[in-house]
Amino acid sequence: MTDRYSDLERRRQAAELGGGQSRIDRQHDRGKLTARERITVLLDEGSFIELGQLVRHQFSDFGLADSRPYGDGVVTGYGTVHGRLIYVYAQDFTVFGGSLGRAHASKIVQLLDLALQNGVPVIGLSDSGGARIQEGVVSLGGYADIFLKNTLLSGVVPQISAIMGPCAGGAVYSPAITDLTFMVESTSYMFVTGPDVVHTVTQEEVTAEDLGGAAMHAERSGVVHAAYPNDVVCLEAIRTVLSYLPQNCEEQPDIHTSYQPPGGATDLDTLIPENPNKPYDMHDVIRLLVDRGTFFPVHDRFARNLICGFARMGGHAIGIVANQPAHLAGVLDIDASVKGARFVRLCDAFNVPLVTLEDVPGFLPGTDQEWGGIIRHGAKLLYAFCEATVPKLTVITRKAYGGAYDVMSSKHIRGDLNYAWPSAEIAVMGSKGAVRILHRAALKAAEDAAALEEKFSRDYRERFANPYVAAEHGYIDEVIHPLETRDRIITGLQMLRNKVLSNPRKKHGNIPL
Ligand code: HXC
């Protein structure tokens, strides 16, 4: 038997060497880890069990008969993150540039099937030249098989993608279908057509970095939810974000029993400026409310007028959606609406309660927004909040104007607990706009129009745009002191832990895409 054991060992070693030492060195020279190194960083130590290590392609055209590396350019298997099972695949750029052929695709599909049957999250680490040219349409079919499985898995188990090298052509659509897509700066890019094709078709000169680099996607396109400086930081982020999500849609996120309250919480009552038009940073509110150091931002560089992210309060995982007065006055625009809608649906799919912190002057006016379809995009956020059945808690810190009041998880769209701080201004519109409409004639006739407008504005804010009118109607459950907020949210999360609410039976809703 000794020969047979040595033969097994020889094959295993060959598989582990992927495309060979020189290609591994090239990968390292570029600041990238290999597929196996990435899996080692991602998973708990020693937990990885590989599947399909000895799979090889069965093609012979274009010289493929002479090159049949084990694994076919992707390492697949399972292991644990913080003790919880996950499936993982990592494309191996050292083998055919990580390109995807039949065998490669079948290995990924096998994992996605296992994920569906066992209710376990899947992590995909992309580093690939795309469809394997030599395998032609068969590799395109392989991609389509993956897209279908990603779609069927959507909302069943969390799917997270990290782009850690090239990702071009239709290959981008698998990460795009998954729940969260992360990217590594400088070493990765995503585009449907590369700079050469762009130049041929449009005569535009653009670099790969500008066209589809991490900074562009994190800030402008919103295709990726976060960008990280290197592979290790990116993989650590995946470990962290997994901790906020359950294994599948039937389970609740874990409650952490050990957590620390935020430091400096007493600063909360001095955060809102006296001047209602002065900005403040909603990140400070979040920091002073959540368990210490637990905020995990999602899309933090995109549509910064809305903050989305996971956090913990009293050990409970939550999804935070918060207007950001420090950016565009916290207004809702097209990008913020789409960003928020997607995040709300992610939380709702995986039973993560939503905590909404509201300070919103309304939707952004202007031709750009109207022509760009703010109506249908804004409707996405409205639809997402309406549809969500997870516990929904809202705190109005300052402005809640117009349609944005309704949209931001109001009581009317099944908000469970809606609180307002005494600084809240809840009204059809801001005082300036309202006064100019209601008192047009008086202002026109006045000698000192500015002083009169100021008087009317103050009167409007005191009489109409305060939280007590809404509280009288029962639209606000309680007007609370800012220092009571953390306690109200944590006890609310406990009280709503067993909430059962379902939407009417249907094939699926028709969210305004
Ligand atoms: C087969 C490929 C390959 C591919 C790279 N390789 N891409 N083999 N099919 N698609 C091989 C190379 O021949 C080389 O083999 C090794 O991988 C490394 O590639 P290099 O070119 O040496 O590396 P680099 O200089 O870093 O350039 C990487 C690259 C480039 C930018 C990804 O290889 C490239 O442009 N590849 C083609 C990308 C592409 O157009 N793919 C199709 C996209 S369309 P050796 O043996 O020399 O190491 C698509 C459709 C999907 O994917 C549709 C889904 C619906």
Coordinates of C-alpha atoms and ligand atoms in Angstrom, one line a residue:
M1 CA 0.0 0.0 0.0
T2 CA 2.9 2.3 0.6
D3 CA 3.1 3.2 -3.1
R4 CA -0.6 4.0 -3.2
Y5 CA -0.3 6.3 -0.2
S6 CA 2.7 8.0 -1.8
D7 CA 0.7 8.4 -5.0
L8 CA -2.2 10.0 -3.1
E9 CA 0.3 12.3 -1.4
R10 CA 1.9 13.3 -4.7
R11 CA -1.5 14.1 -6.2
R12 CA -2.4 16.2 -3.2
Q13 CA 0.8 18.1 -3.3
A14 CA 0.3 18.8 -7.0
A15 CA -3.2 20.1 -6.3
E16 CA -2.0 22.3 -3.6
L17 CA 0.7 23.8 -5.8
G18 CA -2.0 25.0 -8.3
G19 CA -0.3 26.6 -11.3
G20 CA 3.2 26.2 -9.8
Q21 CA 5.6 28.1 -7.7
S22 CA 6.5 30.8 -10.3
R23 CA 2.9 31.8 -10.7
I24 CA 2.4 31.8 -6.9
D25 CA 5.4 34.1 -6.6
R26 CA 3.8 36.4 -9.3
Q27 CA 0.6 36.5 -7.3
H28 CA 2.6 37.5 -4.2
D29 CA 4.6 40.1 -6.1
R30 CA 1.3 41.8 -6.9
G31 CA 0.4 41.9 -3.3
K32 CA -2.2 39.2 -3.6
L33 CA -2.6 36.0 -1.5
T34 CA -3.2 32.7 -3.2
A35 CA -6.6 31.1 -3.2
R36 CA -5.6 28.7 -0.4
E37 CA -4.0 31.4 1.7
R38 CA -7.2 33.4 1.4
I39 CA -9.3 30.5 2.6
T40 CA -6.9 30.1 5.5
V41 CA -7.3 33.7 6.6
L42 CA -11.1 33.6 6.2
L43 CA -11.8 30.4 8.1
D44 CA -11.2 29.4 11.7
E45 CA -7.8 27.8 12.0
G46 CA -7.6 24.3 10.7
S47 CA -11.3 24.1 9.9
F48 CA -11.1 23.8 6.1
I49 CA -12.2 20.6 4.4
E50 CA -11.7 20.7 0.7
L51 CA -14.1 19.2 -1.9
G52 CA -13.2 18.2 -5.4
Q53 CA -9.5 18.8 -5.0
L54 CA -8.7 16.2 -7.7
V55 CA -11.3 17.4 -10.2
R56 CA -9.8 18.0 -13.7
H57 CA -11.3 19.3 -16.9
Q58 CA -12.1 16.8 -19.7
F59 CA -11.2 19.0 -22.7
S60 CA -8.5 18.4 -25.3
D61 CA -8.8 21.3 -27.8
F62 CA -6.4 24.2 -28.0
G63 CA -3.7 22.3 -26.1
L64 CA -5.9 21.7 -23.1
A65 CA -5.0 17.9 -23.2
D66 CA -1.5 18.7 -22.1
S67 CA -2.6 20.9 -19.2
R68 CA -5.0 19.4 -16.8
P69 CA -4.2 20.8 -13.4
Y70 CA -6.0 19.4 -10.3
G71 CA -8.8 21.5 -9.0
D72 CA -9.4 23.3 -12.3
G73 CA -8.6 26.8 -11.0
V74 CA -10.9 26.9 -8.0
V75 CA -10.6 25.7 -4.5
T76 CA -13.9 24.8 -2.9
G77 CA -15.0 23.3 0.4
Y78 CA -16.4 24.1 3.8
G79 CA -15.1 25.2 7.2
T80 CA -16.1 27.5 10.1
V81 CA -16.1 31.2 10.9
H82 CA -16.4 32.0 14.6
G83 CA -17.5 28.3 14.9
R84 CA -20.3 28.5 12.4
L85 CA -20.3 26.4 9.2
I86 CA -19.8 28.2 5.9
Y87 CA -19.1 27.1 2.3
V88 CA -16.3 28.9 0.4
Y89 CA -14.9 28.9 -3.0
A90 CA -11.7 30.8 -4.0
Q91 CA -10.7 31.1 -7.7
D92 CA -7.0 30.3 -8.2
F93 CA -5.5 32.8 -10.6
T94 CA -2.4 30.6 -10.9
V95 CA -4.4 28.0 -12.9
F96 CA -5.5 29.3 -16.3
G97 CA -5.8 32.8 -14.8
G98 CA -8.6 31.5 -12.6
S99 CA -10.7 31.3 -15.7
L100 CA -14.0 29.4 -15.5
G101 CA -14.6 26.2 -17.4
R102 CA -17.0 23.4 -17.1
A103 CA -15.3 21.5 -14.2
H104 CA -14.6 24.8 -12.4
A105 CA -18.2 25.9 -12.6
S106 CA -19.5 22.4 -11.5
K107 CA -17.5 22.7 -8.3
I108 CA -19.1 26.0 -7.5
V109 CA -22.5 24.8 -8.4
Q110 CA -22.0 21.8 -6.1
L111 CA -21.3 24.2 -3.2
L112 CA -24.3 26.3 -4.0
D113 CA -26.5 23.2 -4.0
L114 CA -25.1 22.2 -0.7
A115 CA -25.8 25.6 0.7
L116 CA -29.4 25.5 -0.4
Q117 CA -29.9 22.0 1.1
N118 CA -28.2 22.7 4.3
G119 CA -29.1 26.4 4.9
V120 CA -25.5 27.6 5.2
P121 CA -23.9 30.9 3.9
V122 CA -21.6 30.9 0.9
I123 CA -18.6 33.0 0.4
G124 CA -17.1 33.4 -3.1
L125 CA -13.6 34.9 -3.6
S126 CA -13.2 36.0 -7.2
D127 CA -9.9 36.3 -9.0
S128 CA -10.4 35.3 -12.6
G129 CA -9.8 36.0 -16.3
G130 CA -13.5 35.2 -16.9
A131 CA -14.9 32.6 -19.2
R132 CA -12.2 30.0 -20.2
I133 CA -11.6 30.9 -23.8
Q134 CA -10.7 27.3 -24.8
E135 CA -13.9 25.9 -23.5
G136 CA -16.1 28.4 -25.4
V137 CA -19.8 28.2 -24.9
V138 CA -19.5 25.5 -22.3
S139 CA -17.9 28.0 -20.0
L140 CA -20.6 30.5 -20.7
G141 CA -23.1 27.8 -19.7
G142 CA -21.1 27.3 -16.5
Y143 CA -21.6 30.9 -15.6
A144 CA -25.3 30.8 -16.3
D145 CA -25.6 27.7 -14.0
I146 CA -24.0 29.7 -11.2
F147 CA -26.2 32.8 -11.9
L148 CA -29.3 30.6 -11.6
K149 CA -28.1 29.0 -8.3
N150 CA -27.2 32.5 -6.9
T151 CA -30.7 33.7 -7.7
L152 CA -32.4 30.7 -6.2
L153 CA -30.3 31.0 -3.1
S154 CA -31.0 34.7 -2.8
G155 CA -32.9 35.4 0.5
V156 CA -32.4 31.8 1.6
V157 CA -28.8 32.0 2.9
P158 CA -26.4 34.9 3.0
Q159 CA -24.1 35.1 0.0
I160 CA -21.0 37.3 0.2
S161 CA -18.6 38.0 -2.7
A162 CA -15.1 39.4 -2.5
I163 CA -13.4 40.6 -5.7
M164 CA -9.7 40.0 -5.3
G165 CA -8.4 40.3 -8.8
P166 CA -9.9 40.7 -12.3
C167 CA -13.6 40.3 -12.7
A168 CA -14.9 41.1 -16.2
G169 CA -17.6 40.5 -18.7
G170 CA -20.7 38.5 -17.5
A171 CA -18.6 37.2 -14.6
V172 CA -19.5 40.3 -12.7
Y173 CA -23.1 39.2 -12.4
S174 CA -22.6 36.5 -9.9
P175 CA -21.2 38.9 -7.3
A176 CA -23.8 41.4 -8.3
I177 CA -26.6 39.0 -7.5
T178 CA -25.1 38.1 -4.0
D179 CA -26.0 40.1 -0.9
L180 CA -22.7 41.9 -0.3
T181 CA -19.8 42.5 -2.6
F182 CA -16.5 43.6 -1.2
M183 CA -13.4 44.7 -3.2
V184 CA -9.7 45.0 -2.6
E185 CA -8.1 48.3 -3.6
S186 CA -5.4 48.4 -6.3
T187 CA -5.5 44.7 -7.2
S188 CA -9.1 44.2 -8.3
Y189 CA -11.5 45.6 -10.9
M190 CA -15.0 44.8 -12.2
F191 CA -16.4 45.8 -15.5
V192 CA -18.7 44.5 -18.2
T193 CA -16.3 45.6 -21.0
G194 CA -12.7 46.6 -20.4
P195 CA -10.8 49.8 -21.4
D196 CA -9.9 48.4 -24.9
V197 CA -13.5 47.7 -25.8
V198 CA -14.6 51.0 -24.3
H199 CA -12.1 52.8 -26.5
T200 CA -13.2 50.9 -29.7
V201 CA -16.8 51.6 -29.1
T202 CA -16.9 55.1 -27.6
Q203 CA -13.3 56.4 -28.3
E204 CA -13.1 57.1 -24.5
E205 CA -9.6 56.7 -23.0
V206 CA -9.9 55.2 -19.5
T207 CA -7.7 53.1 -17.2
A208 CA -8.9 49.9 -15.7
E209 CA -8.7 51.5 -12.3
D210 CA -10.9 54.5 -13.3
L211 CA -13.3 52.3 -15.2
G212 CA -13.9 49.6 -12.6
G213 CA -11.5 49.9 -9.7
A214 CA -12.5 49.6 -6.1
A215 CA -12.7 53.3 -5.4
M216 CA -15.0 53.9 -8.3
H217 CA -17.3 51.1 -7.4
A218 CA -17.3 52.0 -3.7
E219 CA -18.0 55.7 -4.3
R220 CA -19.7 56.2 -7.6
S221 CA -21.5 53.1 -9.0
G222 CA -22.4 51.6 -5.6
V223 CA -21.7 48.2 -7.2
V224 CA -19.6 47.2 -4.2
H225 CA -20.6 47.6 -0.5
A226 CA -17.0 48.2 0.8
A227 CA -13.4 48.4 -0.4
Y228 CA -10.4 47.3 1.7
P229 CA -6.7 48.0 1.3
N230 CA -5.6 44.4 1.0
D231 CA -6.8 40.8 1.0
V232 CA -6.4 40.2 4.7
V233 CA -8.4 43.2 5.8
C234 CA -11.1 42.3 3.3
L235 CA -11.3 38.7 4.5
E236 CA -11.4 39.9 8.2
A237 CA -14.4 42.1 7.2
I238 CA -16.2 39.1 5.8
R239 CA -15.7 37.3 9.1
T240 CA -17.1 40.3 10.9
V241 CA -20.1 40.9 8.8
L242 CA -21.1 37.2 9.0
S243 CA -21.5 37.6 12.7
Y244 CA -24.5 39.9 12.2
L245 CA -26.3 37.5 10.0
P246 CA -28.0 34.1 10.8
Q247 CA -27.1 30.9 8.8
N248 CA -30.3 31.2 6.8
C249 CA -33.7 32.9 6.5
E250 CA -35.3 30.5 9.0
E251 CA -32.9 31.5 11.8
Q252 CA -32.4 34.5 14.0
P253 CA -29.0 36.3 14.3
D254 CA -27.0 35.3 17.3
I255 CA -27.4 37.3 20.5
H256 CA -24.0 38.1 22.0
T257 CA -24.0 37.9 25.8
S258 CA -20.8 39.8 26.3
Y259 CA -20.8 43.4 25.0
Q260 CA -19.8 46.8 26.3
P261 CA -22.0 49.8 26.3
P262 CA -20.9 52.8 24.3
G263 CA -18.5 55.3 25.9
G264 CA -19.5 58.9 26.4
A265 CA -23.3 58.2 26.0
T266 CA -24.2 61.3 28.0
D267 CA -23.0 63.4 25.1
L268 CA -26.2 62.4 23.3
D269 CA -28.3 65.2 24.8
T270 CA -26.0 67.9 23.5
L271 CA -25.5 66.6 20.0
I272 CA -28.4 68.3 18.2
P273 CA -27.5 72.0 17.4
E274 CA -29.9 74.7 18.5
N275 CA -30.1 76.0 14.9
P276 CA -32.3 73.5 13.1
N277 CA -30.3 74.0 9.8
K278 CA -26.9 73.3 11.3
P279 CA -25.5 69.9 10.5
Y280 CA -24.2 67.3 13.0
D281 CA -22.7 63.9 12.3
M282 CA -25.2 61.1 12.7
H283 CA -22.2 58.7 13.1
D284 CA -21.8 60.3 16.5
V285 CA -25.4 59.4 17.4
I286 CA -24.8 55.8 16.2
R287 CA -21.5 55.6 18.1
L288 CA -23.2 56.8 21.3
L289 CA -26.1 54.3 21.0
V290 CA -24.6 51.0 19.9
D291 CA -22.6 48.4 21.8
R292 CA -19.0 49.6 21.8
G293 CA -17.1 49.2 18.5
T294 CA -19.9 47.2 16.8
F295 CA -20.9 49.4 13.9
F296 CA -20.1 47.8 10.5
P297 CA -20.8 50.2 7.7
V298 CA -22.3 49.1 4.4
H299 CA -21.9 51.3 1.3
D300 CA -20.1 53.9 3.5
R301 CA -18.5 55.7 0.6
F302 CA -21.6 55.7 -1.6
A303 CA -24.7 58.0 -1.1
R304 CA -23.2 59.3 2.1
N305 CA -26.5 61.2 2.9
L306 CA -27.8 57.9 4.1
I307 CA -25.9 55.7 6.5
C308 CA -26.5 52.0 6.5
G309 CA -24.8 49.4 8.5
F310 CA -25.0 46.5 11.0
A311 CA -24.4 46.9 14.7
R312 CA -25.3 45.4 18.1
M313 CA -27.4 46.9 20.9
G314 CA -27.5 44.9 24.1
G315 CA -26.0 42.1 22.1
H316 CA -28.8 42.0 19.5
A317 CA -27.8 42.3 15.9
I318 CA -29.5 45.3 14.2
G319 CA -29.5 47.0 10.8
I320 CA -29.2 50.8 11.1
V321 CA -30.7 53.1 8.4
A322 CA -29.9 56.7 9.3
N323 CA -30.1 60.0 7.5
Q324 CA -26.9 61.9 7.6
P325 CA -27.4 65.7 8.2
A326 CA -23.6 66.2 7.7
H327 CA -23.9 65.3 4.0
L328 CA -26.4 67.0 1.7
A329 CA -28.4 67.8 4.8
G330 CA -29.5 64.2 5.0
V331 CA -31.8 64.5 2.0
L332 CA -33.1 61.4 0.2
D333 CA -31.9 61.2 -3.4
I334 CA -31.8 58.5 -6.0
D335 CA -28.6 56.8 -4.8
A336 CA -29.6 57.0 -1.1
S337 CA -33.0 55.5 -1.9
V338 CA -31.6 52.6 -3.8
K339 CA -28.9 52.0 -1.2
G340 CA -31.4 52.1 1.6
A341 CA -33.9 49.8 -0.1
R342 CA -31.3 47.2 -0.8
F343 CA -30.1 47.2 2.8
V344 CA -33.6 47.1 4.3
R345 CA -34.4 44.1 2.1
L346 CA -31.1 42.4 3.2
C347 CA -32.0 42.8 6.8
D348 CA -35.6 41.8 6.3
A349 CA -34.5 38.6 4.4
F350 CA -32.3 37.5 7.3
N351 CA -34.4 38.6 10.3
V352 CA -32.2 41.5 11.3
P353 CA -34.3 44.1 13.1
L354 CA -34.2 47.6 11.6
V355 CA -33.3 50.7 13.7
T356 CA -34.0 53.9 11.8
L357 CA -32.5 57.2 12.9
E358 CA -34.4 60.0 11.2
D359 CA -33.4 63.5 10.4
V360 CA -34.5 64.1 6.8
P361 CA -35.6 67.4 5.2
G362 CA -37.3 65.5 2.3
F363 CA -36.5 64.2 -1.2
L364 CA -33.9 66.2 -3.2
P365 CA -35.6 68.6 -5.6
G366 CA -34.3 69.3 -9.1
T367 CA -34.3 68.3 -12.7
D368 CA -31.4 65.9 -12.3
Q369 CA -33.4 63.9 -9.7
E370 CA -36.8 64.1 -11.5
W371 CA -35.3 63.2 -14.9
G372 CA -33.3 60.5 -13.3
G373 CA -36.5 58.9 -11.9
I374 CA -36.4 59.8 -8.2
I375 CA -40.1 58.8 -8.1
R376 CA -39.4 55.2 -9.0
H377 CA -36.2 55.0 -7.0
G378 CA -37.6 56.7 -4.0
A379 CA -40.5 54.2 -4.3
K380 CA -38.0 51.4 -3.8
L381 CA -37.1 52.6 -0.3
L382 CA -40.8 53.1 0.5
Y383 CA -41.7 49.7 -0.8
A384 CA -38.8 48.0 1.1
F385 CA -39.8 49.6 4.4
C386 CA -43.5 48.8 3.8
E387 CA -42.7 45.2 2.9
A388 CA -40.3 44.5 5.8
T389 CA -41.7 42.3 8.6
V390 CA -38.8 42.3 11.0
P391 CA -39.0 44.4 14.1
K392 CA -38.8 48.1 13.1
L393 CA -37.8 50.8 15.6
T394 CA -37.5 54.4 14.6
V395 CA -36.1 57.4 16.4
I396 CA -36.8 60.9 14.9
T397 CA -33.9 63.0 16.1
R398 CA -34.8 66.2 14.3
K399 CA -36.5 66.7 10.9
A400 CA -39.1 64.3 9.5
Y401 CA -40.6 66.3 6.6
G402 CA -43.0 65.5 3.9
G403 CA -43.0 62.1 2.1
A404 CA -39.7 61.3 3.7
Y405 CA -41.5 61.1 7.1
D406 CA -43.8 58.4 5.7
V407 CA -41.0 56.5 4.0
M408 CA -38.5 56.3 6.9
S409 CA -40.2 53.5 8.7
S410 CA -43.1 55.5 10.0
K411 CA -45.8 54.0 12.2
H412 CA -48.2 54.0 9.2
I413 CA -46.0 51.5 7.3
R414 CA -45.9 49.0 10.2
G415 CA -43.1 50.7 12.4
D416 CA -43.4 48.8 15.7
L417 CA -41.9 51.4 18.0
N418 CA -41.6 55.0 16.9
Y419 CA -39.9 57.5 19.2
A420 CA -39.0 61.1 18.8
W421 CA -36.6 63.4 20.6
P422 CA -38.0 66.7 21.9
S423 CA -35.9 68.3 19.1
A424 CA -38.0 66.5 16.4
E425 CA -39.8 68.6 13.7
I426 CA -42.5 66.5 12.1
A427 CA -44.3 68.4 9.3
V428 CA -45.4 68.5 5.7
M429 CA -42.4 70.7 5.0
G430 CA -39.7 72.9 6.6
S431 CA -40.8 76.1 8.3
K432 CA -39.4 78.4 5.6
G433 CA -41.3 76.8 2.7
A434 CA -44.5 76.5 4.8
V435 CA -44.5 80.1 6.0
R436 CA -43.9 81.4 2.5
I437 CA -46.9 79.6 1.2
L438 CA -49.2 80.2 4.2
H439 CA -48.3 83.9 4.7
R440 CA -47.4 85.0 1.2
A441 CA -49.7 88.1 1.2
A442 CA -48.6 89.2 4.7
L443 CA -45.0 88.8 3.9
K444 CA -45.4 90.8 0.7
A445 CA -47.0 93.7 2.5
A446 CA -44.6 93.7 5.5
E447 CA -42.0 96.4 5.9
D448 CA -39.5 94.0 7.5
A449 CA -40.4 90.8 5.7
A450 CA -37.4 89.0 7.1
A451 CA -38.3 89.6 10.7
L452 CA -41.9 88.7 10.1
E453 CA -40.9 85.5 8.3
E454 CA -38.7 84.6 11.3
K455 CA -41.6 85.2 13.7
F456 CA -44.0 83.1 11.6
S457 CA -41.3 80.3 11.3
R458 CA -40.8 80.2 15.1
D459 CA -44.6 80.1 15.6
Y460 CA -44.9 77.3 12.9
R461 CA -42.2 75.2 14.5
E462 CA -43.6 75.6 18.0
R463 CA -47.3 75.0 17.1
F464 CA -47.1 72.5 14.3
A465 CA -43.7 71.1 13.6
N466 CA -43.1 69.5 17.0
P467 CA -43.3 65.8 18.1
Y468 CA -46.2 66.3 20.4
V469 CA -48.8 66.7 17.6
A470 CA -47.7 63.4 16.1
A471 CA -47.7 61.8 19.6
E472 CA -51.3 63.0 20.2
H473 CA -52.3 61.1 17.1
G474 CA -50.5 58.0 18.3
Y475 CA -48.0 58.2 15.4
I476 CA -45.2 58.5 17.9
D477 CA -45.2 56.0 20.8
E478 CA -43.2 58.2 23.1
V479 CA -41.3 61.4 23.1
I480 CA -38.1 60.5 24.8
H481 CA -35.0 62.2 26.2
P482 CA -32.0 61.3 24.0
L483 CA -30.4 59.6 27.0
E484 CA -33.3 57.2 27.2
T485 CA -32.8 56.1 23.6
R486 CA -30.5 53.1 24.1
D487 CA -32.6 51.6 26.8
R488 CA -35.8 52.0 24.8
I489 CA -34.3 50.3 21.8
I490 CA -32.8 47.4 23.7
T491 CA -35.9 46.7 25.6
G492 CA -37.9 47.1 22.4
L493 CA -35.7 44.6 20.6
Q494 CA -36.3 42.1 23.5
M495 CA -40.0 42.8 23.5
L496 CA -40.2 42.2 19.7
R497 CA -37.9 39.2 19.6
N498 CA -40.8 36.8 18.8
K499 CA -42.7 39.1 16.5
V500 CA -44.7 37.2 13.9
L501 CA -45.9 39.2 10.8
S502 CA -46.4 38.0 7.3
N503 CA -47.3 39.6 4.0
P504 CA -50.3 38.4 1.9
R505 CA -49.7 35.2 -0.1
K506 CA -48.3 36.0 -3.6
K507 CA -45.9 34.7 -6.1
H508 CA -43.7 37.7 -5.5
G509 CA -44.2 41.4 -5.1
N510 CA -43.3 43.8 -7.9
I511 CA -40.9 46.3 -6.3
P512 CA -40.4 49.2 -8.7
L513 CA -37.0 48.3 -10.1
Ligands
HXC1 C1 -8.2 31.1 -20.5 C2 -6.9 32.7 -19.5 C3 -8.0 33.6 -19.5 C4 -9.2 33.1 -20.1 C5 -6.3 34.5 -18.6 N1 -5.9 33.3 -18.9 N2 -7.6 34.7 -18.9 N3 -7.0 31.5 -20.0 N4 -9.3 31.9 -20.6 N5 -10.3 33.9 -20.1 C6 -4.6 32.7 -18.7 C7 -3.5 33.4 -19.5 O1 -3.4 32.7 -20.8 C8 -2.3 33.1 -18.7 O2 -1.9 31.8 -18.8 C9 -2.8 33.2 -17.3 O3 -4.2 33.0 -17.3 C10 -2.6 34.6 -16.6 O4 -3.0 35.5 -17.5 P1 -2.1 36.8 -17.9 O5 -2.7 37.4 -19.1 O6 -0.6 36.3 -18.0 O7 -2.2 37.7 -16.6 P2 -2.3 39.2 -16.5 O8 -1.3 39.9 -17.3 O9 -2.4 39.5 -15.1 O10 -3.8 39.6 -17.2 C11 -4.9 39.1 -16.6 C12 -6.1 39.4 -17.5 C13 -5.9 38.9 -18.9 C14 -6.3 40.9 -17.5 C15 -7.3 38.7 -16.8 O11 -5.4 37.5 -18.8 C16 -7.1 38.9 -19.7 O12 -7.4 40.0 -20.3 N6 -7.7 37.8 -19.9 C17 -8.9 37.7 -20.7 C18 -10.0 38.4 -20.0 C19 -11.3 38.2 -20.8 O13 -11.6 39.0 -21.8 N7 -12.1 37.2 -20.4 C20 -13.4 37.0 -21.0 C21 -14.3 38.0 -20.4 S1 -15.9 37.8 -21.0 P3 -0.4 31.3 -18.7 O14 -0.4 29.9 -19.0 O15 0.4 32.2 -19.6 O16 0.0 31.6 -17.2 C22 -16.5 36.6 -19.9 C23 -17.9 36.3 -20.3 C24 -18.6 35.7 -19.1 O17 -16.0 36.2 -19.0 C25 -20.0 35.5 -19.6 C26 -20.8 35.0 -18.5 C27 -22.2 35.2 -19.0

